[in-house]
CSV table of C-alpha atoms in Angstrom, one decimal:
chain,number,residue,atom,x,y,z
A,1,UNK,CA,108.1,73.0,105.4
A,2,UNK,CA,108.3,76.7,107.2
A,3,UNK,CA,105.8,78.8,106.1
A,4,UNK,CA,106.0,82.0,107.5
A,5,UNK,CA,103.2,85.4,106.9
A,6,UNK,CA,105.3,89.0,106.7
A,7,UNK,CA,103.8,92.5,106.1
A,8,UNK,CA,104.9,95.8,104.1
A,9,UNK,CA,103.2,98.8,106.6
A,10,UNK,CA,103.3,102.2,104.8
A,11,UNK,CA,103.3,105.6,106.9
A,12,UNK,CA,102.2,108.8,105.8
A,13,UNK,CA,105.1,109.5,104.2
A,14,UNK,CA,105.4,106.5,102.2
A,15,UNK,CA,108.1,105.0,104.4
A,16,UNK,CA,108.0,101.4,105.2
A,17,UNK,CA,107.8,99.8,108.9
A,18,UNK,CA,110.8,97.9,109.2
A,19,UNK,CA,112.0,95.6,112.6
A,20,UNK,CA,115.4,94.7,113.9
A,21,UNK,CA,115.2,91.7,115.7
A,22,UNK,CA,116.7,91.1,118.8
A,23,UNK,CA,117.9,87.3,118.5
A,24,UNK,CA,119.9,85.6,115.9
A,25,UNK,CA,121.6,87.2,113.5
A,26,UNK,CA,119.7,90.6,114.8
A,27,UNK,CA,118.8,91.6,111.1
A,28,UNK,CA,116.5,94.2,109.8
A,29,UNK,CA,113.3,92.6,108.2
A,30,UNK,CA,109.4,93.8,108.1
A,31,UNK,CA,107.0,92.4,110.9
A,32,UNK,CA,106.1,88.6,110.3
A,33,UNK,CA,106.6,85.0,111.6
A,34,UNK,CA,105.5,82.0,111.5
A,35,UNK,CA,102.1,80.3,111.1
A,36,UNK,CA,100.4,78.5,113.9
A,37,UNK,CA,98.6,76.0,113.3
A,38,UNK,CA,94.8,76.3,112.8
A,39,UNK,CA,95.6,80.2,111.4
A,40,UNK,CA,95.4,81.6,108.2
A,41,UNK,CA,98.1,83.3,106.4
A,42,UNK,CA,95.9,87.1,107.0
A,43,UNK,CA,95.5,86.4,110.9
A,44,UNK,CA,99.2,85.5,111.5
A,45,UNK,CA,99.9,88.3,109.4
A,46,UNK,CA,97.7,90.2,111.6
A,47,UNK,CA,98.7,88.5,114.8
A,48,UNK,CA,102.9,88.8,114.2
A,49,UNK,CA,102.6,92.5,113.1
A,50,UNK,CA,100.9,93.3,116.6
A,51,UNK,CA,103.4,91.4,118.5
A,52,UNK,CA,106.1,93.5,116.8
A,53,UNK,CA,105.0,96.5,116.6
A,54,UNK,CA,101.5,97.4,118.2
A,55,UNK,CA,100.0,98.1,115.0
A,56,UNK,CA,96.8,96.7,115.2
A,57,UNK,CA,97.0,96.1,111.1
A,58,UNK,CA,94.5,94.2,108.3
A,59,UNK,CA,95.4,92.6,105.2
A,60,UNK,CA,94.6,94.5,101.8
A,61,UNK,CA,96.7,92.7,99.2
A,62,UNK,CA,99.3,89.5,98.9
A,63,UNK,CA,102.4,90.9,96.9
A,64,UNK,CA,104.4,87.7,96.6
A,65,UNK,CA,105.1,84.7,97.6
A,66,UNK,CA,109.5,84.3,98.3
A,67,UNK,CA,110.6,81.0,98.3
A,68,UNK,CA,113.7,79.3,99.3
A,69,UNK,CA,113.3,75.8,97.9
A,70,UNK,CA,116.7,74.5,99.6
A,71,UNK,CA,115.6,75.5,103.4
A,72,UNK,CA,112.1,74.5,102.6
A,73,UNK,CA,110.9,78.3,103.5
A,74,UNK,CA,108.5,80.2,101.9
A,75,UNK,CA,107.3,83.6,103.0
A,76,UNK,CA,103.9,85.1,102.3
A,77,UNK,CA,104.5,88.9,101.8
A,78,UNK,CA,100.9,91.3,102.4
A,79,UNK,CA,100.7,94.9,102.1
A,80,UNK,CA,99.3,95.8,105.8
A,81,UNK,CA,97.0,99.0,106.1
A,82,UNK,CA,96.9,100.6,109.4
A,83,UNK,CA,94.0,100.2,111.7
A,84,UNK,CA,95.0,101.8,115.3
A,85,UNK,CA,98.2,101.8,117.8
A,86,UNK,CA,98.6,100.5,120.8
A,87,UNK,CA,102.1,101.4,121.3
A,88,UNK,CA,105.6,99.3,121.4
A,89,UNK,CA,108.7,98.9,123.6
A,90,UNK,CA,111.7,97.0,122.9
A,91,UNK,CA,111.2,93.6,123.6
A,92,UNK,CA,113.2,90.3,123.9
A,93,UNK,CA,112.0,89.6,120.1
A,94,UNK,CA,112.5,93.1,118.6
A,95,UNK,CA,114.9,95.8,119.3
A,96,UNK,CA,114.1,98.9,117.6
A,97,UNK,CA,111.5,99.5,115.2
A,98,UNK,CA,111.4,102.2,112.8
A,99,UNK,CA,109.8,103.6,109.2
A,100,UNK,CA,112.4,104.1,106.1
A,101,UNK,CA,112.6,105.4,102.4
A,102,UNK,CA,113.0,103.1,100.1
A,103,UNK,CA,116.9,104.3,99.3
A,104,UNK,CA,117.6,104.4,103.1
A,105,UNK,CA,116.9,100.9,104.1
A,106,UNK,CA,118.6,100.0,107.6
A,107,UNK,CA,121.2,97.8,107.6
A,108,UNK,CA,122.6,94.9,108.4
A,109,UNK,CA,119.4,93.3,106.3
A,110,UNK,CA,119.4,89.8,103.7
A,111,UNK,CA,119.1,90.5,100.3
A,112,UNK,CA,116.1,88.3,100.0
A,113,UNK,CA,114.3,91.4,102.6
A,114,UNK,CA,115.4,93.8,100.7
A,115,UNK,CA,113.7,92.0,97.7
A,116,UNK,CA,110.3,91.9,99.4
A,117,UNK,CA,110.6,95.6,100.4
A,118,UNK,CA,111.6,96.9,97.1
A,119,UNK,CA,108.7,94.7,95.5
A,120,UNK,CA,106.2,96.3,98.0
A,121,UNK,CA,107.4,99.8,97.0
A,122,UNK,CA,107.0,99.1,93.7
A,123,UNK,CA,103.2,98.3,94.1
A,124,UNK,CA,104.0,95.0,93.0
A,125,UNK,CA,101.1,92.2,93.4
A,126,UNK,CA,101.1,88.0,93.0
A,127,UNK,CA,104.7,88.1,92.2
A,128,UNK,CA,106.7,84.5,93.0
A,129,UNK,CA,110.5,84.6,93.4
A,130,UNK,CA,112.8,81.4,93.9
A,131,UNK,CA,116.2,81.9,95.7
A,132,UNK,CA,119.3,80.4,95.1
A,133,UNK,CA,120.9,79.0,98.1
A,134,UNK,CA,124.3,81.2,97.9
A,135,UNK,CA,121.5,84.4,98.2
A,136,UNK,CA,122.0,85.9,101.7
């Protein structure tokens, strides 16, 4: 089983931090990975959104849990509140990071992201969704 820790990270402005990644299928998503073993689900969290971004970030509130039964994959989602910057630069993991409205999400992004994002803009909390496998 993959279980992986990703973050919603609010601006100012109410914009959300989103990540395009720089491998695969180089989709937009919000800062996360997987769990290592002996962390929790906060510190990777934590951990993943620094390696991302340079937000040094903490944990206020889980708003779902996303699962994908027929990978095995489940995501933890947590609303992130800013603690400091240490600044980014494209890396060999993430290409461009940047903060978007709600009805300007970047594209190309999977459904299921979108899902998460649109959850954490609606101030949703303890939510559990189950994807179909034809779901992108």
């Amino acid at each position: 089983m993959k279980v992986s820790a990703f973050g919603a990270i609010f601006d100012d402005q109410g914009r959300i931090l989103c990540v395009k990644r720089n491998y695969g299928d180089r989709t937009w998503t919000t800062p996360g990975g997987g769990i290592e073993r002996g962390e929790s689900p906060f510190q990777a969290a934590q951990r993943e959104a620094y390696e991302e971004t340079g937000y040094r970030v903490e944990v206020e509130h889980l708003i779902g849990v996303y699962c994908l039964p027929w990978m095995d994959d489940y995501v933890l989602f947590f609303r992130l509140r800013i603690l400091g910057y240490d600044g980014w630069q494209p890396n060999a993991e993430i290409a461009e990071i940047g903060y978007f409205q709600q009805n300007a999400l970047p594209q190309p992004m999977k459904v299921r992201t979108a899902s998460r994002i649109h959850d954490a803009f609606d101030r949703i909390q303890g939510i559990v969704r189950v994807f179909s496998s034809d779901l992108g």
